[in-house]
CSV table of C-alpha atoms and ligand atoms in Angstrom, one decimal:
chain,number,residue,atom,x,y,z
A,1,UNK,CA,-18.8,-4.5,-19.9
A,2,UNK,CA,-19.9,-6.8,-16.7
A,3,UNK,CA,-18.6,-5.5,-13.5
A,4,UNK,CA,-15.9,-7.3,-12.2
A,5,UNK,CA,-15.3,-8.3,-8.4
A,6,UNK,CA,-11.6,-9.2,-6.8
A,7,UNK,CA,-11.5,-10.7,-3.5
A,8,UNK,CA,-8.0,-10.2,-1.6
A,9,UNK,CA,-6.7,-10.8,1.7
A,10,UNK,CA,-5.0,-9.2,4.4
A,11,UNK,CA,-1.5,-9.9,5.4
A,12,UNK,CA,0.5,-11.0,9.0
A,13,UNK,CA,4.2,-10.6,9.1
A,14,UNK,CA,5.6,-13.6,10.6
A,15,UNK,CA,9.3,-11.6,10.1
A,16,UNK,CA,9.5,-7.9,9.8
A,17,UNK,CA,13.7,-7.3,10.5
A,18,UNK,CA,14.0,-3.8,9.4
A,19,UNK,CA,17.6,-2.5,8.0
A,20,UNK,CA,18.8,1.2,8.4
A,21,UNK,CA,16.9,3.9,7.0
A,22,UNK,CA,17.9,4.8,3.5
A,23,UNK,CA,18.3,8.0,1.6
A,24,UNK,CA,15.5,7.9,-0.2
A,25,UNK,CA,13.0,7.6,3.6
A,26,UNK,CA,12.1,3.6,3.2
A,27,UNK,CA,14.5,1.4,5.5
A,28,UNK,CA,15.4,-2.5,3.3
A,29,UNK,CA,13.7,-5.1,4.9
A,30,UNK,CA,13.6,-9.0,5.4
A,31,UNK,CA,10.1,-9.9,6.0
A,32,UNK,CA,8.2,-12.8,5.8
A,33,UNK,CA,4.7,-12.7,4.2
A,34,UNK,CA,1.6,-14.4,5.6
A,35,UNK,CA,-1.5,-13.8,3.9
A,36,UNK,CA,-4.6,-14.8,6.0
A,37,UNK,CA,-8.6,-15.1,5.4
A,38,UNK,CA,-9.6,-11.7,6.1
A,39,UNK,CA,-10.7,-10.4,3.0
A,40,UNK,CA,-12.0,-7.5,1.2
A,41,UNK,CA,-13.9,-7.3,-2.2
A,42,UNK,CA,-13.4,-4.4,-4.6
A,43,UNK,CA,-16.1,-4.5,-7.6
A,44,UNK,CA,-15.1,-2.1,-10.4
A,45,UNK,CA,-17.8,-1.0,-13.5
A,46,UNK,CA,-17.3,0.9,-16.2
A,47,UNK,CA,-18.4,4.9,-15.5
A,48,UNK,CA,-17.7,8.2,-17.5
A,49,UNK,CA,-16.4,9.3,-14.2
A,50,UNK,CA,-14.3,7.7,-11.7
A,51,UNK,CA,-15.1,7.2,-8.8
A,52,UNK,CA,-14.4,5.8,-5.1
A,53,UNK,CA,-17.2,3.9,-2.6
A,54,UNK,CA,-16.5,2.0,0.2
A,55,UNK,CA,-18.8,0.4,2.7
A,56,UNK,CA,-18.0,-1.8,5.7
A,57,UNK,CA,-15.4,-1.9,8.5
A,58,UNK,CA,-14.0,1.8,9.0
A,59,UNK,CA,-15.8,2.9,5.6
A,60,UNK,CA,-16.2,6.7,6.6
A,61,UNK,CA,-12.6,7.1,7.5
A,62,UNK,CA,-10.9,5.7,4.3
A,63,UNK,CA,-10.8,8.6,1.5
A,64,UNK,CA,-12.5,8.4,-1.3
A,65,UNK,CA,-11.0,11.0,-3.6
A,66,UNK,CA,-8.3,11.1,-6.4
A,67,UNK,CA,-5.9,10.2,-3.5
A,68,UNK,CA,-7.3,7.0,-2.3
A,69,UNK,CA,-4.8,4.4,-3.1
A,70,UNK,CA,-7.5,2.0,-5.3
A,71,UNK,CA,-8.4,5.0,-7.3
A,72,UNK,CA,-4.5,5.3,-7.8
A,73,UNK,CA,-4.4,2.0,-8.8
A,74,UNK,CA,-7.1,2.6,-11.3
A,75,UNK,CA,-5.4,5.3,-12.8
A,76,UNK,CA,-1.8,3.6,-12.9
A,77,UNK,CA,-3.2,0.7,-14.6
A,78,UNK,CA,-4.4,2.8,-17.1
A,79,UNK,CA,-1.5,4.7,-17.9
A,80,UNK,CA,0.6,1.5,-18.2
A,81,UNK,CA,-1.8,0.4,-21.0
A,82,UNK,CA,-2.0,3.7,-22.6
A,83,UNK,CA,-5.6,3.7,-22.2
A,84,UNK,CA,-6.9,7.4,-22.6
A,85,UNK,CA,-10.5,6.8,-20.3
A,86,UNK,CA,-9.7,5.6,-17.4
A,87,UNK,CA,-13.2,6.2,-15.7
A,88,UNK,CA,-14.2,3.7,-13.3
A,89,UNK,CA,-16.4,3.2,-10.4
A,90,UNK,CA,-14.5,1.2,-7.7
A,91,UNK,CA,-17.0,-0.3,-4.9
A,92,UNK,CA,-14.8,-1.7,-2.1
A,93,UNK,CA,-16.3,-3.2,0.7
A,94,UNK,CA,-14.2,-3.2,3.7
A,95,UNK,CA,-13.7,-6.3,6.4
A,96,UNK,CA,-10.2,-5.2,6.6
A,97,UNK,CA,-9.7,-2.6,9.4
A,98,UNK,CA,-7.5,0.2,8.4
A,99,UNK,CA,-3.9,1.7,9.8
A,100,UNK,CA,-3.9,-1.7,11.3
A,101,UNK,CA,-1.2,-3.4,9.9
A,102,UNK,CA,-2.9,-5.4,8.1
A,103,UNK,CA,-1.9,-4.2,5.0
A,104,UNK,CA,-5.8,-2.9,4.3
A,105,UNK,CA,-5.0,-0.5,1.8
A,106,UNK,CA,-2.6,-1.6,-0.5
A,107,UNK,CA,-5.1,-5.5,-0.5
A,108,UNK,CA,-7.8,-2.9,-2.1
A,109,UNK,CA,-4.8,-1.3,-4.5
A,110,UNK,CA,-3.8,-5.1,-5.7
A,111,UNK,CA,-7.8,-5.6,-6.0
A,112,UNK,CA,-8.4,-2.9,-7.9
A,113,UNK,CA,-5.5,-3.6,-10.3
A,114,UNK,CA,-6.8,-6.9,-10.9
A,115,UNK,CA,-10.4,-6.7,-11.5
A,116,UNK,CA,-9.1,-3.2,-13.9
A,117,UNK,CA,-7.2,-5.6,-15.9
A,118,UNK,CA,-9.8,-8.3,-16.6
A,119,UNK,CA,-12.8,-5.3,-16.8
A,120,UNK,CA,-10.5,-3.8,-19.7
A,121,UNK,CA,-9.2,-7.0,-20.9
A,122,UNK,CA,-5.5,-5.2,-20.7
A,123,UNK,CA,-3.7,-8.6,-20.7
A,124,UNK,CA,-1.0,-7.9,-18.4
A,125,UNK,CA,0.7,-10.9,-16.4
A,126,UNK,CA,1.1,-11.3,-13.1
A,127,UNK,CA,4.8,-10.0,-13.3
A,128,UNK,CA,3.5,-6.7,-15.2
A,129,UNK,CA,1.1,-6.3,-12.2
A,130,UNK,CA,3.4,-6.8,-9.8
A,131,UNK,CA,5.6,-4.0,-11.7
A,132,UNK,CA,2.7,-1.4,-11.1
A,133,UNK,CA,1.9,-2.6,-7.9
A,134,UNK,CA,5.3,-1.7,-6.5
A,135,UNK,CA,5.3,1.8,-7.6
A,136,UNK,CA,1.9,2.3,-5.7
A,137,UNK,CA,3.3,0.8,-2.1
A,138,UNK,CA,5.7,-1.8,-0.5
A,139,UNK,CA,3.0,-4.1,0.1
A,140,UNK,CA,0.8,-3.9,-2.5
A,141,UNK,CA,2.9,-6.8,-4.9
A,142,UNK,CA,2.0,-9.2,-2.1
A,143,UNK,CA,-1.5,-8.7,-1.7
A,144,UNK,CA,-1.6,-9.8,-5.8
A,145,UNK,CA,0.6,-12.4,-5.1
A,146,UNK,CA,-0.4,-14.1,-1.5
A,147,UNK,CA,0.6,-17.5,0.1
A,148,UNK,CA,3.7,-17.3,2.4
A,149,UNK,CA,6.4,-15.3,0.6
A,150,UNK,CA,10.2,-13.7,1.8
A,151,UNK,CA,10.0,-9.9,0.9
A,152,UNK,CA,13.3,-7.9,0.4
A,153,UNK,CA,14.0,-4.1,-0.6
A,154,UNK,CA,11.2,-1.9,0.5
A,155,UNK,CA,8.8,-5.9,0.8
A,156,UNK,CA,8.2,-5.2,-2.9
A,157,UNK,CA,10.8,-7.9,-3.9
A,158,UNK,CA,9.0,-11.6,-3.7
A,159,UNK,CA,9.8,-15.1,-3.1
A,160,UNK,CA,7.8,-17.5,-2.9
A,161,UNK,CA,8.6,-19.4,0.5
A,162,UNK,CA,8.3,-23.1,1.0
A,163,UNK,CA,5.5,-23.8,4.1
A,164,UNK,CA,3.9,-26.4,4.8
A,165,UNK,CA,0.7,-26.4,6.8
A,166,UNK,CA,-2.2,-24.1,7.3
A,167,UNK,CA,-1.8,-21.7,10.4
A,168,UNK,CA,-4.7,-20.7,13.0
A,169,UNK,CA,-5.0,-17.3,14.2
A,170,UNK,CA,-6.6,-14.7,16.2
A,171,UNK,CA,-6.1,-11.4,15.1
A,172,UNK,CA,-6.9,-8.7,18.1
A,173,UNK,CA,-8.4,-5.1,16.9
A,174,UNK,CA,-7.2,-2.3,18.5
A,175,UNK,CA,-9.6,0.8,18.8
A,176,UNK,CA,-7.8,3.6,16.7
A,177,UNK,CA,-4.9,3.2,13.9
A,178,UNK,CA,-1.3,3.8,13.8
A,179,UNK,CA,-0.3,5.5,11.3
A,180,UNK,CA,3.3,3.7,9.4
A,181,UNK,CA,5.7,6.5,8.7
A,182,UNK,CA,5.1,7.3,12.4
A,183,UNK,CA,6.2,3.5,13.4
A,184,UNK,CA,9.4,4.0,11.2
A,185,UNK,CA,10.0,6.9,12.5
A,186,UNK,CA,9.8,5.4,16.3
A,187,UNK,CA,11.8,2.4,15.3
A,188,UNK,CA,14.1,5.0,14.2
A,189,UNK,CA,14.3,7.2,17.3
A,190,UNK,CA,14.8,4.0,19.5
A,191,UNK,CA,18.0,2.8,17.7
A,192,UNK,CA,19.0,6.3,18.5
A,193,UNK,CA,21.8,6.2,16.0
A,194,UNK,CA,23.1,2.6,16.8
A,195,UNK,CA,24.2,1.1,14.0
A,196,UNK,CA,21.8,-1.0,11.8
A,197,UNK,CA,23.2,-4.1,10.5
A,198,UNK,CA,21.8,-5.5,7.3
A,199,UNK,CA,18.5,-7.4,7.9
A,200,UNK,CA,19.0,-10.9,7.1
A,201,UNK,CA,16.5,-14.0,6.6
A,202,UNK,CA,15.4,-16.4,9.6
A,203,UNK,CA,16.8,-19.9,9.2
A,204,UNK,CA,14.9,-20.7,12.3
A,205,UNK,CA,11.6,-19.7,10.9
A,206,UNK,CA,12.5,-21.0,7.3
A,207,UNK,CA,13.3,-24.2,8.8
A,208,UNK,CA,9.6,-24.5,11.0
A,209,UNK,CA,8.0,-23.0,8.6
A,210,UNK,CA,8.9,-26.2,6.0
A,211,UNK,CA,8.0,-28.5,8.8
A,212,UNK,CA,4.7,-27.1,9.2
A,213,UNK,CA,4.8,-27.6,12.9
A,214,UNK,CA,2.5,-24.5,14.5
A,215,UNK,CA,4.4,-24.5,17.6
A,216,UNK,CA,7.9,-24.1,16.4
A,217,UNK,CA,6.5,-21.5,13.9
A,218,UNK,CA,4.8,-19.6,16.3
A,219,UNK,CA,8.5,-19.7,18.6
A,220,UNK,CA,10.3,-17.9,15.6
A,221,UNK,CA,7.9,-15.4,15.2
A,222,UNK,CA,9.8,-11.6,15.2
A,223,UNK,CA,8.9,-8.0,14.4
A,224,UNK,CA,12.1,-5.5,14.5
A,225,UNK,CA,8.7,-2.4,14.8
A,226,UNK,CA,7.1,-4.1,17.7
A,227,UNK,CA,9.0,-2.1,20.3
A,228,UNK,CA,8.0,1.1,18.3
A,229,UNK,CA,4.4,0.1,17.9
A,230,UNK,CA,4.3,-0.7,21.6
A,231,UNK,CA,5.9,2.6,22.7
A,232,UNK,CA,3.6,4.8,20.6
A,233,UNK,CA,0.2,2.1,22.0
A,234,UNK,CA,1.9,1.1,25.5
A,235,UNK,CA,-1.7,-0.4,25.7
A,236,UNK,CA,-0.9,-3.3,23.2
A,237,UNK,CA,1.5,-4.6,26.2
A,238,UNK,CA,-1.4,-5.7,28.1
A,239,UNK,CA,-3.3,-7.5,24.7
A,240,UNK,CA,0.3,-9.4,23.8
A,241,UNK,CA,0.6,-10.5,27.6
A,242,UNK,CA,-3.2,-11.7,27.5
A,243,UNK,CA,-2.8,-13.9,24.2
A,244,UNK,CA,0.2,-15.6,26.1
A,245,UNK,CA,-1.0,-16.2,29.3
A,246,UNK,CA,-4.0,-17.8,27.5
A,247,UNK,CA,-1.6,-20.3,25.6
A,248,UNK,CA,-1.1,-19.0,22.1
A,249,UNK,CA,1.6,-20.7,20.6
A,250,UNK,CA,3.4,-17.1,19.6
A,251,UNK,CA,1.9,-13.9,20.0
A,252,UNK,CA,3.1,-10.5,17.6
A,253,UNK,CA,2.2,-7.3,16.6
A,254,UNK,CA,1.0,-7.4,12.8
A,255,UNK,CA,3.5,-5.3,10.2
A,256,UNK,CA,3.4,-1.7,12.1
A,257,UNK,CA,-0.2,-2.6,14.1
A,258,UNK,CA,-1.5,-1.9,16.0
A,259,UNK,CA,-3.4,-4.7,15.5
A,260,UNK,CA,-1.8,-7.9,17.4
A,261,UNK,CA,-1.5,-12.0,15.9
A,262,UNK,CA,-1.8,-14.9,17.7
A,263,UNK,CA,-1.2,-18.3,16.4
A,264,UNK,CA,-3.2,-20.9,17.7
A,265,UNK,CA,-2.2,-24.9,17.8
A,266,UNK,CA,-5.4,-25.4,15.6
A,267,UNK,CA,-9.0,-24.5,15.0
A,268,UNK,CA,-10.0,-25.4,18.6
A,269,UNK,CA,-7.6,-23.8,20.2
A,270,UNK,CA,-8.3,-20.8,17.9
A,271,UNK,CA,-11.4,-20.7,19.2
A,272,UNK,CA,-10.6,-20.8,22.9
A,273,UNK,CA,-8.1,-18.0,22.2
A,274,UNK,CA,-10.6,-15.6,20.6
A,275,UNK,CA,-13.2,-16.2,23.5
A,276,UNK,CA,-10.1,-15.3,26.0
A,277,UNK,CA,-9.4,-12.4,24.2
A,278,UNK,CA,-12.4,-11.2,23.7
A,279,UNK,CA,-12.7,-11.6,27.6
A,280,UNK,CA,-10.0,-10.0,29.1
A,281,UNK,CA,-11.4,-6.7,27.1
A,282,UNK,CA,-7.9,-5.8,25.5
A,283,UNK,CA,-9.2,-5.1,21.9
A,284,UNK,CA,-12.1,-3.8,20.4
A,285,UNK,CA,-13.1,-6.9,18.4
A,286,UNK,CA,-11.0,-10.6,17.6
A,287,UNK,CA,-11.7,-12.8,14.2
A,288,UNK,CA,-10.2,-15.7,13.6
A,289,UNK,CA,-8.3,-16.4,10.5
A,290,UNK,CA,-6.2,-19.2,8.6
A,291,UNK,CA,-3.2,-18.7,6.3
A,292,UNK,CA,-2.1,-19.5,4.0
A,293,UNK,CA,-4.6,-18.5,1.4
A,294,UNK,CA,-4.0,-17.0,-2.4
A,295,UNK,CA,-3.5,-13.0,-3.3
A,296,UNK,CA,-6.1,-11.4,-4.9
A,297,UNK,CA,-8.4,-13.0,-7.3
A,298,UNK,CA,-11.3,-12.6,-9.3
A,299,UNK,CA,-14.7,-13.9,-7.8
A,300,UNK,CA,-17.4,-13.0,-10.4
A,301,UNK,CA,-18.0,-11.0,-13.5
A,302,UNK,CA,-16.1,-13.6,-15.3
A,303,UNK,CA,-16.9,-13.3,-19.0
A,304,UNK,CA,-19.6,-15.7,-20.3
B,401,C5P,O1,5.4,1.9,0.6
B,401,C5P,P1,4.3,2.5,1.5
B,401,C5P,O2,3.7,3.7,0.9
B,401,C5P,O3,3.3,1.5,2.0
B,401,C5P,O4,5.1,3.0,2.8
B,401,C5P,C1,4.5,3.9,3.8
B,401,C5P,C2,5.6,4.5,4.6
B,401,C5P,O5,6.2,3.4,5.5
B,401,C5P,C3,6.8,5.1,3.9
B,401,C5P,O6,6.5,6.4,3.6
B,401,C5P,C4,7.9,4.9,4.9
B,401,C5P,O7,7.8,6.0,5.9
B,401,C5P,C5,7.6,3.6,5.7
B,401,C5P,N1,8.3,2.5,5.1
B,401,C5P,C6,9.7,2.4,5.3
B,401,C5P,N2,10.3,1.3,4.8
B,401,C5P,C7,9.7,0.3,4.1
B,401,C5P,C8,8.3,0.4,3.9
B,401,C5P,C9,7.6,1.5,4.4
B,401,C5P,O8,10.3,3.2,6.0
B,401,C5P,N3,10.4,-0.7,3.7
């Protein structure tokens, strides 16, 4: 069997409105999905044993046992196709940083279920991915899926969204991770018991999102866990206030961060953003990305 390599991107939130907490610990949400051209690659083989490897971008702090969430992925795929070996070596190498919001970890989970499916020639579809993909975390159906899409329920519930346009953005590193129960559990604290109401779906940012106009996007850009992220990293304050005053067009903190967006008018201005930034020493590194681009997909080890 040829190796097989996925290559999948992280995501942005360009809504995160998050509902009260349920029973059952997760909190429904209404969030807007953004997938952008940071990307990981997950190569899988065939081994007697499985196994975990990761190189790259905050390689020797990601786990690499039984409980790393590729390895989990591995493992769930082959129980869904009753497939008694399910020993496989998973190589992922990491651009994505992790705890960052960026959705890191579940991008290598939809990888891994992707490239398991074509090394074992298991057949399932998209939706039966998607299926498996949900039970293994809120964000991992997305990363298969990509584009600009509305998430509901825990996020695991897609739409495709109607955009128009492709987005420039600087993303800002923070040094260090937050971890996302802890961000729920902030967002939590801070209501203080107030009720919650239902989260419901931005017409503003529907509406510039189909007109593909960067600046009215970046205006309806909102994050219900920003004022937890920021309370838990008060140092993000001074990032978010740095990307503004330097002319981004909106300026957010990504899903639970603590890594911070900023959209940009264009490439240029993209540019002139990153060098700002990167300036004003408020992050530990910037890259600049473009969105939308697709989930994750096969890159070689195609057969023939
Ligand atoms: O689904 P996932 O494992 O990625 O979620 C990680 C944690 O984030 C959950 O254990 C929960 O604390 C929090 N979460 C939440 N509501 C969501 C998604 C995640 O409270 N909709």
């Amino acid at each position: 069997m040829t190796p097989v390599t996925v290559r999948v991107p992280a995501k942005v939130n360009l809504q995160l409105s998050v509902g009260p907490r349920r029973d059952d610990g997760y909190h429904d949400l209404m969030t807007v999905f953004h997938s952008v051209s940071l990307f990981d690659e997950v190569t899988v083989r065939p081994a007697d044993r499985a196994s975990v490897r990761v190189t790259g971008q905050d390689a020797s702090q990601v786990p690499t046992g039984r409980t790393n969430l590729a390895a989990r992925a591995a493992r769930a795929l082959a129980a869904a196709v009753k497939r008694r070996q399910s020993g496989v070596q998973i190589e992922i190498r990491k651009r994505i940083p992790i705890a960052a919001g960026l959705a890191g970890g579940s991008a290598d989970a939809a990888a891994t279920l992707v490239a398991c499916n074509e090394l074992w020639q298991a057949g399932l579809t998209q939706a039966e991915l998607s299926e498996i993909a949900a039970g293994l975390g809120s964000d991992v159906p997305f990363a298969l899926l990509g584009g600009t899409a509305i998430g509901q329920g825990r996020g695991e519930r897609l739409t495709a969204a109607l955009a128009a346009g492709t987005y420039h953005w600087v993303l800002a590193f923070a040094t260090g991770g937050l971890s996302t129960p802890d961000v729920y559990a902030a967002c939590d604290r801070l209501r203080d018991a107030a009720p919650v109401a239902p989260p419901e779906l931005s017409t503003g940012l529907m509406a510039a999102l189909r007109s593909g106009d960067p600046a009215a996007v970046g205006l309806q850009l909102s994050n219900d866990l920003q004022p937890a992220a920021v309370s838990l990293r008060p140092d993000l304050r001074r990032a978010l206030a740095a990307g503004e005053e330097s002319g981004a067009l909106g300026a957010i903190v990504s899903g639970s961060g603590p890594t911070c967006a900023f959209l940009a008018a264009d490439a240029r201005q993209a540019g002139e953003l990153a060098v700002a930034l990167t300036g004003a020493g408020v992050c530990r590194g910037v890259v600049r990305v473009q969105g939308p681009v697709p989930g994750a997909a096969v890159v070689a080890g195609e057969p023939g």
